[in-house]
Amino acid sequence: MRPIRLAIVLCSVPLISAAVHLHSQSLNTSFDRDPQQPIDQEYTEHIHKYTTDPTFTSPLVDYLPASKTVPTPSKVLGDVSGAPDILPYAEDVYKYFRMLAAASSRVKVFTIGHTEEGREMIAVAVADADLLKNADANKQRLAQLADPRTISFDDARARALIDQSYPVYYITGTIHSPETGAPTALMELAYRLAVDDSPYIKFIRSHMIVLITPVVEVDGRDRMVDIYRWHKAHPGEKYPHLLYWGHYVAHDNNRDAMGMTLDLSRNVLNTYIDWHAQVLHDLHESVPFLYDNTVGDGPYNAWVDPLLADEWAELGWNNVAQMQTFGMPGVFTHGDFDTWSPGYLMFLASMHNGISRLYETFGNGGADTEKRILEPEDYSRTWYRQNPPWPVVNWSQRDNNNYEESALLSTISYFAQHTHHFLENYYTKSKRSIEKPTLEGPAAYVIPPDVATTNREVELLRVLGRQHVEIQQLTDAATCNIPGEKRNDPPKPETFPAGSIVIRMDQPYSRIADALLDRQFWAPEDPQKHPYDDTGWSFTHLFNVKTVRVSDTSILKAGMRPLDDPAVLAGKLDGTGSIIAINNSGQASLLSAVYKLKGAKIQTAEKAFDAGGKHFSAGSLLITGSDDQVGSTLRDLALDGTKLSTNPSVAVHDVTAPRIAVMHTWLATQTEGWWRYALDTAGIPFDYISTQTAANEADLRSRFDVIIFAPVGHGSTLDIINGLPMWNNPMPWKKSDITPNLGRIDSTDDIRPGLGYDGLEHLRKFVEQGGLLVTCEDTAQFAIETGLAPGVSIAPKGEVRLDGTVLNTVFVSKDNPIAFGYAENLPVISANGMAFNISNSLGRSGGRQQMDPYAERPTGRGSLEENDQPLGRKAVAAESLEKTQPWEAKKLNEEQVRNNFNVLPEELRPEVILRFSDNKTLLLDGLLDKASSIAEHAVVVSAHLGQGSVLLFGNNPIYRGETIGNYAMVFNAILNHDHLQRIAAPTPAPENKQASRSAGSN
């Protein structure tokens, strides 16, 4: 029968290349098309014209059915989806979907929110008209499956609901803006689902809703199209990479599924929850030709339901098998992507009882057809990739669209044929999430009330709220057993007072709460040696909030009530008097108050004090002359205040709102974007400047008190100074007729120039004149290597191995304003173990290594702790040496100081603010191996130059919205920018030797 059917199809499309069409036929009859449905001949011809090889298509997408009433994507694009030289803006993509919805009752378009820059995000639902008409009723049924408490865990009722319901398969595209193919592929996919009468597509339409968000990162999509337009208008010239994707971050927008800071993350999750979707399938383009990383590699996330791992295997391997029947090369699953971190957009589904999926297809970063030369690791054959990609390929955007659509259609078809199976799994996973306390545990997480951490607690609870986690508060004290500190320790009772926060695990989305609040451990011996992302992330640690993991189910019987708005926990103002004191306990919003309370006089206490029956830490604020709005300001900032009638007896200094600049390079803006986000959300104003600004302005100090030079992400010192190679053509980043979306955040006529040596000198002058320069990771290294941080060097890492690991640290300089409000320890996240050594002199590499008598000694008499004693001569005592710790500078003796102009004056010697803890207590969460080379070394240092300071972070204190507990170090430094300098010890008066001799002669 196949030859007859093939002849009929070929007759209906006489102009299509027979060779192409014959190859694209498959022995699999599951995807036969309707022979009675006419084909859009011109569109189909163009599909084949732009497909660069017959093997790069399938019988699912090598044609397009015709419709007299429903427009094809060419109506908006001017050509077929995936055509060369055509890259539509998000607005054009939306225009097509709305045209599709206007022409077909099988399509509906919904606005799901907006981006930080106000651009619309949409979701497009495609299904039979009856399904869409009754979508709200279907949502209500799925909501009951998502929360079995609503049906009293009645499996019989659940089966009835499953029989009546149809699943929702949610597809998202282009979260990574340089990965450009998904919008056009999804435009054509929606048309096929709405118009094609092939039996398998009719079955899909009648058994499920396909939900599509064609562009997730809308701000970045429009900027990417601008760059592509500039590229096409300047043939033969180099064109800029996409420096700004979203308003704040680039690639990290797909690492926001924990912190939920970005609008796109919130909009997608809210849509997923609103529709109670079963799958969230995200489309990417960085691996040839199609990598279905649904299966992924180990280790798997430790908090997902094991049923999900079975679903990953079922869908992933089936999808690859289907694609193999089409003869399309380079399709595989498994790979080396570990499925450990829950930070990816698709993982929103995994943590909310659905199925996460992700495709990586091949893309050219635009709509050009390009010759691509692959790396050996991309085209090598291995057990999970028996038909690998070609080593050299001529690749088009149409090829990309063929792969994406073929894979999606085949996997959606499989899903439609097994809707009961996947709805049953959805119900089972939801049910087991609620039964978690009595299955695997824990029963709950409890946050005892602590005024010192309330501010950060509010932020943590807001994150959980954005994750749709239910939050409760004890109405009465509750006592229950908690596990011992060590593995075999017996449980011990603990009483939690009324007001304690309880995150119950008997709720539908317990898994995300468990994953965020629990601790993580990645074994150094794990077979996976290349973690894909962070290995540790405990929000308990990173928010610096005490959270107790409770396995005792009796906690669930305690009296408690829902807490809908965490803001009610803070913002209290009590006492009487005209002076308002705000305790500094490491809050993330203390600096914000200085900017909000305009017109008030604000002072910082330099020491701790007691007043109004309360204890206030050093760094607390004293406010006078505030207006009547101070109460609402404190509530907005989640800060508690106490009114005092008299000024406390404590040393203070005045603070004013510092003038802040955030400086970026034109190399990359990803990591500094998280710092801009933190400042914006805290309401802290700043000027946004580039290294080119610093190069062009000699007097930075007249404009700014603080310059924040956040991490570049991948910038060496020479990269920062030199910028991009000047032998290339100029590359503007600014608004123009063909680039209307560039230049909104910052602009330049040419992104190539870097800081330059003039800019470096201007930064030096800024610091010497009393400015504060805040640096972090690679910019800290830049400051050290360019002499802006005298006495500081990078500590050798040795063999230490870690990757996005949460480490324990200890404050060294508790009296330094940077440490104000903190307790002794602070968890930090470290990307790679960066640490510092400090010295009391300017070091020179390659100098003579001195023997450390406390670390080594020569062979001879005595023990390790004793000195050897040469024989046959008078014993001469050695100069007494003071043992120094790894974070300390070695003391200099008289010999080392004599006529040594490299010795730093006391006031210019660096101060260690924070150090790593000892080897035994260093690891909190994630992977850590062979840590002795960094243990107890400095991780935050305040260096001094002239009248100013350079603050160096080896960790990133403002990272992905996850490190709220670290924010106050940065904000303390900004608030006290003019009180960070060391005060030189008074110089002893020179001895009057003549007077001494005269006195002696008498």
mmCIF file of C-alpha atoms in Angstrom, residues 46 73 81 115 126 261 337 352 446 492 523 602 618 622 669 721 723 752 793 809 828 832 850 890 970 991:
data_model
loop_
_atom_site.group_PDB
_atom_site.id
_atom_site.type_symbol
_atom_site.label_atom_id
_atom_site.label_comp_id
_atom_site.label_asym_id
_atom_site.label_seq_id
_atom_site.Cartn_x
_atom_site.Cartn_y
_atom_site.Cartn_z
ATOM 1 C CA HIS A 46 10.055 26.678 -0.217
ATOM 2 C CA PRO A 73 3.200 32.117 8.656
ATOM 3 C CA SER A 81 9.058 29.670 8.600
ATOM 4 C CA THR A 115 8.660 41.954 30.886
ATOM 5 C CA VAL A 126 -4.282 25.052 20.298
ATOM 6 C CA THR A 261 13.366 37.169 40.416
ATOM 7 C CA PHE A 337 23.730 17.221 31.178
ATOM 8 C CA HIS A 352 5.488 21.311 40.675
ATOM 9 C CA VAL A 446 10.140 25.589 60.822
ATOM 10 C CA LYS A 492 16.035 15.765 70.669
ATOM 11 C CA ALA A 523 30.050 13.381 46.495
ATOM 12 C CA ILE A 602 20.565 59.753 59.808
ATOM 13 C CA ALA A 618 27.122 48.404 65.706
ATOM 14 C CA LEU A 622 19.575 56.662 64.426
ATOM 15 C CA THR A 669 26.811 42.332 31.116
ATOM 16 C CA ILE A 721 41.770 47.241 29.760
ATOM 17 C CA GLY A 723 38.388 45.731 25.225
ATOM 18 C CA ARG A 752 35.416 47.837 21.006
ATOM 19 C CA SER A 793 47.227 38.688 46.012
ATOM 20 C CA THR A 809 33.009 31.680 56.510
ATOM 21 C CA VAL A 828 28.596 32.256 50.988
ATOM 22 C CA ASN A 832 35.562 28.165 42.149
ATOM 23 C CA GLN A 850 61.446 32.080 53.323
ATOM 24 C CA LYS A 890 53.104 37.739 58.088
ATOM 25 C CA VAL A 970 27.904 45.392 50.071
ATOM 26 C CA GLU A 991 63.945 59.815 71.218
#
